Amino acid sequence: MEKTGCAVVGGGPAGMMLGLLLARAGVRVTVLEKHADFLRDFRGDTVHPSTIRLIDELGLGQEFRRLPQSRLKNVVLPVPGGAPVTMGDFDALPPPYNYVAMMPQWDFLNFLAAAAAEEPGFTLLLSHTATGLVRNGGRVRGVRFRTPDGTPDELLADLVVATDGRHSALRTAAGLAPKEFPVPFDTWWFRLPRHPSEKGEVAGLVPAFGPGEALVALFRNDYYQMGYLAPKSADARIRAEGVEGFRRRIAALRPDLADRVDAIRSLDDLHWLDVRLNRLHSWHINGLLCIGDAAHAMSPAGGVGINLAIQDAVAAANYLAPALLRGRVTTADLKKVERRRMLPTAIVQTAQRLMQRAIFGPIMAGKRTRVPAAALFMARRVPAVRTIVPRFIAFGPRPEHAPAFARRAEPRPQPQP
Ligand SMILES: Cc1cc2nc3c(=O)[nH]c(=O)nc-3n(C[C@H](O)[C@H](O)[C@H](O)COP(=O)(O)OP(=O)(O)OC[C@H]3O[C@@H](n4cnc5c(N)ncnc54)[C@H](O)[C@@H]3O)c2cc1C
């Protein structure tokens, strides 16, 4: 039976960032990830300015900018029969943090894993599935897991952090249950090709609305990542209408993309996301902390899930590294992390719930097929809205900065021969 300083369960954005930061502090940290790699399609792929700034503070900015990515510069609302209205203009923010980087999550996670692998105290165990908690004397002392060949084993740790996502097994094992907030829609993700003439590094996000449905197109390097939003009960309807019916719906919502809906070969090309909005009342028990989606699943509105998960990881590293280096993490230490991150989480979730009530709820109920006139008026007439909205999406409330122990200088550019 092995022993580590911090056992992090789940190699998503929260787990990999926490692993990197703690390892840079000199803590022995082991990340267990149940998959054999990070190759999973249709995950959160938006890296917001708060995260890009953090990456710069970690001295990894040059490398990050070399990864394939497109830049989301604005959010534009369609106006039937009129010119579209820019609701959020990231370009209005001070450079260089004036865009959302769109990149496949697996590239981002591989990038974090490579940086963490340079730290001697960091271990990543792929194909290791956590199955439960090791408890002793009223405290969590480690995790139970299955090795790649299915052998059960245990890893003891001074602290276990659950970063195992929205269906967190460790959260359940700890007896923690999140409060669920109603969400009026689910999302079906799929791809459509981008024609060469449409390519470009800079792009905007334009939603389209119909009765009881909406469609967002995220620009990627050589394809559009499409998100079809419909009421939670719609999966049966989509299956009954078949692929032809689905293609017709997409073509009606985005006539400009009708020429390529045949790229949806079958309904198997759709990836259904059961959208959740929830939050734990308490993020910890003695010896275990939940962060990221394990503590709070976010709605896709604003694409903030990854970034909040990363901010949680930064706060956790900041507060817990000293205690982990001492080898003694108290419940009061864990409470500090929860207190730091609960408020920004609640603020963002409240904003998402307001958006649901004002925009998505009525659209999903078939009562409206356009953005409320008040929102369009604000976007057109109140210049501050153009900067406040993107600032809120870009940095969120209480953005975190890299702890001093994790900061590194960027490598100097090599002189050209
Ligand atoms: C289809 C989809 C689209 C999304 N789009 C966006 C978006 O555009 N922008 C955005 O910001 N957010 C988006 N999100 C949400 C975003 O992906 C999450 O908020 C974010 O990834 C949360 O990070 P996390 O590290 O907390 O959890 P996760 O990313 O869920 O990572 C959890 C990790 O734990 C692993 N794991 C689970 N159980 C175990 C176990 N028992 N043992 C070991 N490992 C385990 C999983 O394999 C996974 O790698 C989307 C989510 C989905 C599903």
mmCIF file with all atom_site columns, N, CA and C in Angstrom, residues 211-267:
data_model
loop_
_atom_site.group_PDB
_atom_site.id
_atom_site.type_symbol
_atom_site.label_atom_id
_atom_site.label_alt_id
_atom_site.label_comp_id
_atom_site.label_asym_id
_atom_site.label_entity_id
_atom_site.label_seq_id
_atom_site.pdbx_PDB_ins_code
_atom_site.Cartn_x
_atom_site.Cartn_y
_atom_site.Cartn_z
_atom_site.occupancy
_atom_site.B_iso_or_equiv
_atom_site.pdbx_formal_charge
_atom_site.auth_seq_id
_atom_site.auth_comp_id
_atom_site.auth_asym_id
_atom_site.auth_atom_id
_atom_site.pdbx_PDB_model_num
ATOM 1   N N  . PRO A 1 211 ? -38.795 27.857 -31.988 1.00 0.00 ? 211 PRO A N  1
ATOM 2   C CA . PRO A 1 211 ? -39.738 27.534 -30.921 1.00 0.00 ? 211 PRO A CA 1
ATOM 3   C C  . PRO A 1 211 ? -39.317 26.237 -30.215 1.00 0.00 ? 211 PRO A C  1
ATOM 4   N N  . GLY A 1 212 ? -38.978 26.326 -28.950 1.00 0.00 ? 212 GLY A N  1
ATOM 5   C CA . GLY A 1 212 ? -38.588 25.147 -28.172 1.00 0.00 ? 212 GLY A CA 1
ATOM 6   C C  . GLY A 1 212 ? -37.208 24.633 -28.507 1.00 0.00 ? 212 GLY A C  1
ATOM 7   N N  . GLU A 1 213 ? -36.371 25.420 -29.126 1.00 0.00 ? 213 GLU A N  1
ATOM 8   C CA . GLU A 1 213 ? -35.020 24.938 -29.462 1.00 0.00 ? 213 GLU A CA 1
ATOM 9   C C  . GLU A 1 213 ? -34.073 26.112 -29.714 1.00 0.00 ? 213 GLU A C  1
ATOM 10  N N  . ALA A 1 214 ? -32.794 25.844 -29.606 1.00 0.00 ? 214 ALA A N  1
ATOM 11  C CA . ALA A 1 214 ? -31.770 26.854 -29.893 1.00 0.00 ? 214 ALA A CA 1
ATOM 12  C C  . ALA A 1 214 ? -30.546 26.119 -30.413 1.00 0.00 ? 214 ALA A C  1
ATOM 13  N N  . LEU A 1 215 ? -29.701 26.869 -31.099 1.00 0.00 ? 215 LEU A N  1
ATOM 14  C CA . LEU A 1 215 ? -28.509 26.261 -31.695 1.00 0.00 ? 215 LEU A CA 1
ATOM 15  C C  . LEU A 1 215 ? -27.341 27.229 -31.520 1.00 0.00 ? 215 LEU A C  1
ATOM 16  N N  . VAL A 1 216 ? -26.232 26.722 -30.982 1.00 0.00 ? 216 VAL A N  1
ATOM 17  C CA . VAL A 1 216 ? -25.040 27.582 -30.935 1.00 0.00 ? 216 VAL A CA 1
ATOM 18  C C  . VAL A 1 216 ? -23.970 26.943 -31.803 1.00 0.00 ? 216 VAL A C  1
ATOM 19  N N  . ALA A 1 217 ? -23.202 27.800 -32.453 1.00 0.00 ? 217 ALA A N  1
ATOM 20  C CA . ALA A 1 217 ? -22.097 27.321 -33.292 1.00 0.00 ? 217 ALA A CA 1
ATOM 21  C C  . ALA A 1 217 ? -20.808 27.884 -32.718 1.00 0.00 ? 217 ALA A C  1
ATOM 22  N N  . LEU A 1 218 ? -19.920 27.003 -32.292 1.00 0.00 ? 218 LEU A N  1
ATOM 23  C CA . LEU A 1 218 ? -18.616 27.439 -31.801 1.00 0.00 ? 218 LEU A CA 1
ATOM 24  C C  . LEU A 1 218 ? -17.614 27.197 -32.916 1.00 0.00 ? 218 LEU A C  1
ATOM 25  N N  . PHE A 1 219 ? -16.848 28.210 -33.227 1.00 0.00 ? 219 PHE A N  1
ATOM 26  C CA . PHE A 1 219 ? -15.907 28.100 -34.340 1.00 0.00 ? 219 PHE A CA 1
ATOM 27  C C  . PHE A 1 219 ? -14.672 27.350 -33.869 1.00 0.00 ? 219 PHE A C  1
ATOM 28  N N  . ARG A 1 220 ? -14.315 26.296 -34.565 1.00 0.00 ? 220 ARG A N  1
ATOM 29  C CA . ARG A 1 220 ? -13.073 25.583 -34.283 1.00 0.00 ? 220 ARG A CA 1
ATOM 30  C C  . ARG A 1 220 ? -12.189 25.700 -35.512 1.00 0.00 ? 220 ARG A C  1
ATOM 31  N N  . ASN A 1 221 ? -10.961 25.203 -35.400 1.00 0.00 ? 221 ASN A N  1
ATOM 32  C CA . ASN A 1 221 ? -10.037 25.425 -36.514 1.00 0.00 ? 221 ASN A CA 1
ATOM 33  C C  . ASN A 1 221 ? -10.613 24.986 -37.851 1.00 0.00 ? 221 ASN A C  1
ATOM 34  N N  . ASP A 1 222 ? -11.113 23.744 -37.935 1.00 0.00 ? 222 ASP A N  1
ATOM 35  C CA . ASP A 1 222 ? -11.598 23.300 -39.237 1.00 0.00 ? 222 ASP A CA 1
ATOM 36  C C  . ASP A 1 222 ? -13.010 22.721 -39.180 1.00 0.00 ? 222 ASP A C  1
ATOM 37  N N  . TYR A 1 223 ? -13.733 23.030 -38.130 1.00 0.00 ? 223 TYR A N  1
ATOM 38  C CA . TYR A 1 223 ? -15.133 22.596 -38.062 1.00 0.00 ? 223 TYR A CA 1
ATOM 39  C C  . TYR A 1 223 ? -15.901 23.516 -37.109 1.00 0.00 ? 223 TYR A C  1
ATOM 40  N N  . TYR A 1 224 ? -17.217 23.396 -37.174 1.00 0.00 ? 224 TYR A N  1
ATOM 41  C CA . TYR A 1 224 ? -18.050 24.083 -36.192 1.00 0.00 ? 224 TYR A CA 1
ATOM 42  C C  . TYR A 1 224 ? -18.447 23.058 -35.132 1.00 0.00 ? 224 TYR A C  1
ATOM 43  N N  . GLN A 1 225 ? -18.278 23.432 -33.870 1.00 0.00 ? 225 GLN A N  1
ATOM 44  C CA . GLN A 1 225 ? -18.843 22.592 -32.810 1.00 0.00 ? 225 GLN A CA 1
ATOM 45  C C  . GLN A 1 225 ? -20.246 23.135 -32.548 1.00 0.00 ? 225 GLN A C  1
ATOM 46  N N  . MET A 1 226 ? -21.235 22.296 -32.855 1.00 0.00 ? 226 MET A N  1
ATOM 47  C CA . MET A 1 226 ? -22.620 22.748 -32.776 1.00 0.00 ? 226 MET A CA 1
ATOM 48  C C  . MET A 1 226 ? -23.254 22.212 -31.500 1.00 0.00 ? 226 MET A C  1
ATOM 49  N N  . GLY A 1 227 ? -23.983 23.069 -30.818 1.00 0.00 ? 227 GLY A N  1
ATOM 50  C CA . GLY A 1 227 ? -24.742 22.641 -29.639 1.00 0.00 ? 227 GLY A CA 1
ATOM 51  C C  . GLY A 1 227 ? -26.213 22.899 -29.884 1.00 0.00 ? 227 GLY A C  1
ATOM 52  N N  . TYR A 1 228 ? -26.987 21.815 -29.968 1.00 0.00 ? 228 TYR A N  1
ATOM 53  C CA . TYR A 1 228 ? -28.434 21.939 -30.155 1.00 0.00 ? 228 TYR A CA 1
ATOM 54  C C  . TYR A 1 228 ? -29.085 21.856 -28.773 1.00 0.00 ? 228 TYR A C  1
ATOM 55  N N  . LEU A 1 229 ? -29.839 22.893 -28.397 1.00 0.00 ? 229 LEU A N  1
ATOM 56  C CA . LEU A 1 229 ? -30.477 22.942 -27.079 1.00 0.00 ? 229 LEU A CA 1
ATOM 57  C C  . LEU A 1 229 ? -31.970 22.703 -27.236 1.00 0.00 ? 229 LEU A C  1
ATOM 58  N N  . ALA A 1 230 ? -32.516 21.794 -26.450 1.00 0.00 ? 230 ALA A N  1
ATOM 59  C CA . ALA A 1 230 ? -33.953 21.523 -26.491 1.00 0.00 ? 230 ALA A CA 1
ATOM 60  C C  . ALA A 1 230 ? -34.377 21.072 -25.092 1.00 0.00 ? 230 ALA A C  1
ATOM 61  N N  . PRO A 1 231 ? -35.700 21.075 -24.814 1.00 0.00 ? 231 PRO A N  1
ATOM 62  C CA . PRO A 1 231 ? -36.150 20.701 -23.469 1.00 0.00 ? 231 PRO A CA 1
ATOM 63  C C  . PRO A 1 231 ? -35.643 19.321 -23.062 1.00 0.00 ? 231 PRO A C  1
ATOM 64  N N  . LYS A 1 232 ? -35.559 19.103 -21.772 1.00 0.00 ? 232 LYS A N  1
ATOM 65  C CA . LYS A 1 232 ? -34.951 17.875 -21.262 1.00 0.00 ? 232 LYS A CA 1
ATOM 66  C C  . LYS A 1 232 ? -35.626 16.606 -21.781 1.00 0.00 ? 232 LYS A C  1
ATOM 67  N N  . SER A 1 233 ? -36.915 16.739 -22.115 1.00 0.00 ? 233 SER A N  1
ATOM 68  C CA . SER A 1 233 ? -37.648 15.543 -22.570 1.00 0.00 ? 233 SER A CA 1
ATOM 69  C C  . SER A 1 233 ? -37.447 15.279 -24.068 1.00 0.00 ? 233 SER A C  1
ATOM 70  N N  . ALA A 1 234 ? -36.621 16.096 -24.766 1.00 0.00 ? 234 ALA A N  1
ATOM 71  C CA . ALA A 1 234 ? -36.624 16.077 -26.239 1.00 0.00 ? 234 ALA A CA 1
ATOM 72  C C  . ALA A 1 234 ? -35.898 14.885 -26.852 1.00 0.00 ? 234 ALA A C  1
ATOM 73  N N  . ASP A 1 235 ? -35.131 14.132 -26.062 1.00 0.00 ? 235 ASP A N  1
ATOM 74  C CA . ASP A 1 235 ? -34.338 13.065 -26.678 1.00 0.00 ? 235 ASP A CA 1
ATOM 75  C C  . ASP A 1 235 ? -35.238 12.079 -27.431 1.00 0.00 ? 235 ASP A C  1
ATOM 76  N N  . ALA A 1 236 ? -36.378 11.735 -26.820 1.00 0.00 ? 236 ALA A N  1
ATOM 77  C CA . ALA A 1 236 ? -37.292 10.775 -27.465 1.00 0.00 ? 236 ALA A CA 1
ATOM 78  C C  . ALA A 1 236 ? -37.799 11.349 -28.790 1.00 0.00 ? 236 ALA A C  1
ATOM 79  N N  . ARG A 1 237 ? -38.106 12.651 -28.794 1.00 0.00 ? 237 ARG A N  1
ATOM 80  C CA . ARG A 1 237 ? -38.586 13.288 -30.037 1.00 0.00 ? 237 ARG A CA 1
ATOM 81  C C  . ARG A 1 237 ? -37.502 13.268 -31.120 1.00 0.00 ? 237 ARG A C  1
ATOM 82  N N  . ILE A 1 238 ? -36.279 13.567 -30.724 1.00 0.00 ? 238 ILE A N  1
ATOM 83  C CA . ILE A 1 238 ? -35.185 13.582 -31.700 1.00 0.00 ? 238 ILE A CA 1
ATOM 84  C C  . ILE A 1 238 ? -35.019 12.189 -32.307 1.00 0.00 ? 238 ILE A C  1
ATOM 85  N N  . ARG A 1 239 ? -35.070 11.163 -31.445 1.00 0.00 ? 239 ARG A N  1
ATOM 86  C CA . ARG A 1 239 ? -34.909 9.777  -31.938 1.00 0.00 ? 239 ARG A CA 1
ATOM 87  C C  . ARG A 1 239 ? -36.068 9.428  -32.868 1.00 0.00 ? 239 ARG A C  1
ATOM 88  N N  . ALA A 1 240 ? -37.288 9.844  -32.499 1.00 0.00 ? 240 ALA A N  1
ATOM 89  C CA . ALA A 1 240 ? -38.463 9.484  -33.323 1.00 0.00 ? 240 ALA A CA 1
ATOM 90  C C  . ALA A 1 240 ? -38.388 10.174 -34.692 1.00 0.00 ? 240 ALA A C  1
ATOM 91  N N  . GLU A 1 241 ? -37.898 11.408 -34.736 1.00 0.00 ? 241 GLU A N  1
ATOM 92  C CA . GLU A 1 241 ? -37.828 12.131 -36.015 1.00 0.00 ? 241 GLU A CA 1
ATOM 93  C C  . GLU A 1 241 ? -36.710 11.603 -36.908 1.00 0.00 ? 241 GLU A C  1
ATOM 94  N N  . GLY A 1 242 ? -35.724 10.961 -36.290 1.00 0.00 ? 242 GLY A N  1
ATOM 95  C CA . GLY A 1 242 ? -34.630 10.379 -37.067 1.00 0.00 ? 242 GLY A CA 1
ATOM 96  C C  . GLY A 1 242 ? -33.654 11.436 -37.558 1.00 0.00 ? 242 GLY A C  1
ATOM 97  N N  . VAL A 1 243 ? -32.620 10.963 -38.257 1.00 0.00 ? 243 VAL A N  1
ATOM 98  C CA . VAL A 1 243 ? -31.549 11.879 -38.647 1.00 0.00 ? 243 VAL A CA 1
ATOM 99  C C  . VAL A 1 243 ? -32.038 12.910 -39.657 1.00 0.00 ? 243 VAL A C  1
ATOM 100 N N  . GLU A 1 244 ? -32.960 12.499 -40.559 1.00 0.00 ? 244 GLU A N  1
ATOM 101 C CA . GLU A 1 244 ? -33.482 13.448 -41.557 1.00 0.00 ? 244 GLU A CA 1
ATOM 102 C C  . GLU A 1 244 ? -34.199 14.610 -40.868 1.00 0.00 ? 244 GLU A C  1
ATOM 103 N N  . GLY A 1 245 ? -35.040 14.255 -39.884 1.00 0.00 ? 245 GLY A N  1
ATOM 104 C CA . GLY A 1 245 ? -35.781 15.279 -39.139 1.00 0.00 ? 245 GLY A CA 1
ATOM 105 C C  . GLY A 1 245 ? -34.818 16.209 -38.413 1.00 0.00 ? 245 GLY A C  1
ATOM 106 N N  . PHE A 1 246 ? -33.758 15.642 -37.850 1.00 0.00 ? 246 PHE A N  1
ATOM 107 C CA . PHE A 1 246 ? -32.796 16.474 -37.123 1.00 0.00 ? 246 PHE A CA 1
ATOM 108 C C  . PHE A 1 246 ? -32.075 17.425 -38.082 1.00 0.00 ? 246 PHE A C  1
ATOM 109 N N  . ARG A 1 247 ? -31.676 16.881 -39.241 1.00 0.00 ? 247 ARG A N  1
ATOM 110 C CA . ARG A 1 247 ? -30.995 17.738 -40.232 1.00 0.00 ? 247 ARG A CA 1
ATOM 111 C C  . ARG A 1 247 ? -31.903 18.906 -40.633 1.00 0.00 ? 247 ARG A C  1
ATOM 112 N N  . ARG A 1 248 ? -33.220 18.593 -40.824 1.00 0.00 ? 248 ARG A N  1
ATOM 113 C CA . ARG A 1 248 ? -34.155 19.667 -41.229 1.00 0.00 ? 248 ARG A CA 1
ATOM 114 C C  . ARG A 1 248 ? -34.215 20.755 -40.164 1.00 0.00 ? 248 ARG A C  1
ATOM 115 N N  . ARG A 1 249 ? -34.225 20.335 -38.899 1.00 0.00 ? 249 ARG A N  1
ATOM 116 C CA . ARG A 1 249 ? -34.279 21.327 -37.814 1.00 0.00 ? 249 ARG A CA 1
ATOM 117 C C  . ARG A 1 249 ? -33.042 22.225 -37.826 1.00 0.00 ? 249 ARG A C  1
ATOM 118 N N  . ILE A 1 250 ? -31.887 21.610 -38.041 1.00 0.00 ? 250 ILE A N  1
ATOM 119 C CA . ILE A 1 250 ? -30.638 22.393 -38.028 1.00 0.00 ? 250 ILE A CA 1
ATOM 120 C C  . ILE A 1 250 ? -30.628 23.355 -39.218 1.00 0.00 ? 250 ILE A C  1
ATOM 121 N N  . ALA A 1 251 ? -31.059 22.846 -40.386 1.00 0.00 ? 251 ALA A N  1
ATOM 122 C CA . ALA A 1 251 ? -31.074 23.700 -41.579 1.00 0.00 ? 251 ALA A CA 1
ATOM 123 C C  . ALA A 1 251 ? -32.042 24.873 -41.392 1.00 0.00 ? 251 ALA A C  1
ATOM 124 N N  . ALA A 1 252 ? -33.153 24.634 -40.698 1.00 0.00 ? 252 ALA A N  1
ATOM 125 C CA . ALA A 1 252 ? -34.119 25.721 -40.484 1.00 0.00 ? 252 ALA A CA 1
ATOM 126 C C  . ALA A 1 252 ? -33.560 26.752 -39.505 1.00 0.00 ? 252 ALA A C  1
ATOM 127 N N  . LEU A 1 253 ? -32.828 26.277 -38.513 1.00 0.00 ? 253 LEU A N  1
ATOM 128 C CA . LEU A 1 253 ? -32.268 27.219 -37.535 1.00 0.00 ? 253 LEU A CA 1
ATOM 129 C C  . LEU A 1 253 ? -31.113 28.016 -38.123 1.00 0.00 ? 253 LEU A C  1
ATOM 130 N N  . ARG A 1 254 ? -30.296 27.356 -38.953 1.00 0.00 ? 254 ARG A N  1
ATOM 131 C CA . ARG A 1 254 ? -29.139 28.035 -39.554 1.00 0.00 ? 254 ARG A CA 1
ATOM 132 C C  . ARG A 1 254 ? -29.133 27.768 -41.059 1.00 0.00 ? 254 ARG A C  1
ATOM 133 N N  . PRO A 1 255 ? -29.985 28.498 -41.817 1.00 0.00 ? 255 PRO A N  1
ATOM 134 C CA . PRO A 1 255 ? -30.049 28.261 -43.269 1.00 0.00 ? 255 PRO A CA 1
ATOM 135 C C  . PRO A 1 255 ? -28.677 28.385 -43.935 1.00 0.00 ? 255 PRO A C  1
ATOM 136 N N  . ASP A 1 256 ? -27.792 29.224 -43.356 1.00 0.00 ? 256 ASP A N  1
ATOM 137 C CA . ASP A 1 256 ? -26.465 29.395 -43.967 1.00 0.00 ? 256 ASP A CA 1
ATOM 138 C C  . ASP A 1 256 ? -25.616 28.131 -43.835 1.00 0.00 ? 256 ASP A C  1
ATOM 139 N N  . LEU A 1 257 ? -26.009 27.210 -42.970 1.00 0.00 ? 257 LEU A N  1
ATOM 140 C CA . LEU A 1 257 ? -25.250 25.956 -42.821 1.00 0.00 ? 257 LEU A CA 1
ATOM 141 C C  . LEU A 1 257 ? -26.003 24.761 -43.404 1.00 0.00 ? 257 LEU A C  1
ATOM 142 N N  . ALA A 1 258 ? -27.143 25.041 -44.079 1.00 0.00 ? 258 ALA A N  1
ATOM 143 C CA . ALA A 1 258 ? -27.987 23.949 -44.597 1.00 0.00 ? 258 ALA A CA 1
ATOM 144 C C  . ALA A 1 258 ? -27.240 23.100 -45.622 1.00 0.00 ? 258 ALA A C  1
ATOM 145 N N  . ASP A 1 259 ? -26.244 23.702 -46.302 1.00 0.00 ? 259 ASP A N  1
ATOM 146 C CA . ASP A 1 259 ? -25.536 22.974 -47.366 1.00 0.00 ? 259 ASP A CA 1
ATOM 147 C C  . ASP A 1 259 ? -24.668 21.840 -46.831 1.00 0.00 ? 259 ASP A C  1
ATOM 148 N N  . ARG A 1 260 ? -24.540 21.691 -45.519 1.00 0.00 ? 260 ARG A N  1
ATOM 149 C CA . ARG A 1 260 ? -23.610 20.675 -44.999 1.00 0.00 ? 260 ARG A CA 1
ATOM 150 C C  . ARG A 1 260 ? -24.221 19.793 -43.914 1.00 0.00 ? 260 ARG A C  1
ATOM 151 N N  . VAL A 1 261 ? -25.564 19.861 -43.760 1.00 0.00 ? 261 VAL A N  1
ATOM 152 C CA . VAL A 1 261 ? -26.153 19.060 -42.676 1.00 0.00 ? 261 VAL A CA 1
ATOM 153 C C  . VAL A 1 261 ? -26.029 17.556 -42.938 1.00 0.00 ? 261 VAL A C  1
ATOM 154 N N  . ASP A 1 262 ? -25.758 17.173 -44.205 1.00 0.00 ? 262 ASP A N  1
ATOM 155 C CA . ASP A 1 262 ? -25.560 15.748 -44.491 1.00 0.00 ? 262 ASP A CA 1
ATOM 156 C C  . ASP A 1 262 ? -24.346 15.185 -43.760 1.00 0.00 ? 262 ASP A C  1
ATOM 157 N N  . ALA A 1 263 ? -23.488 16.085 -43.279 1.00 0.00 ? 263 ALA A N  1
ATOM 158 C CA . ALA A 1 263 ? -22.324 15.615 -42.514 1.00 0.00 ? 263 ALA A CA 1
ATOM 159 C C  . ALA A 1 263 ? -22.767 14.913 -41.224 1.00 0.00 ? 263 ALA A C  1
ATOM 160 N N  . ILE A 1 264 ? -24.014 15.148 -40.794 1.00 0.00 ? 264 ILE A N  1
ATOM 161 C CA . ILE A 1 264 ? -24.547 14.387 -39.648 1.00 0.00 ? 264 ILE A CA 1
ATOM 162 C C  . ILE A 1 264 ? -25.008 13.053 -40.243 1.00 0.00 ? 264 ILE A C  1
ATOM 163 N N  . ARG A 1 265 ? -24.184 12.013 -40.092 1.00 0.00 ? 265 ARG A N  1
ATOM 164 C CA . ARG A 1 265 ? -24.459 10.750 -40.798 1.00 0.00 ? 265 ARG A CA 1
ATOM 165 C C  . ARG A 1 265 ? -25.591 9.984  -40.138 1.00 0.00 ? 265 ARG A C  1
ATOM 166 N N  . SER A 1 266 ? -25.621 9.989  -38.818 1.00 0.00 ? 266 SER A N  1
ATOM 167 C CA . SER A 1 266 ? -26.697 9.313  -38.101 1.00 0.00 ? 266 SER A CA 1
ATOM 168 C C  . SER A 1 266 ? -26.830 9.968  -36.738 1.00 0.00 ? 266 SER A C  1
ATOM 169 N N  . LEU A 1 267 ? -27.859 9.574  -36.017 1.00 0.00 ? 267 LEU A N  1
ATOM 170 C CA . LEU A 1 267 ? -28.049 10.179 -34.683 1.00 0.00 ? 267 LEU A CA 1
ATOM 171 C C  . LEU A 1 267 ? -26.933 9.765  -33.729 1.00 0.00 ? 267 LEU A C  1
#
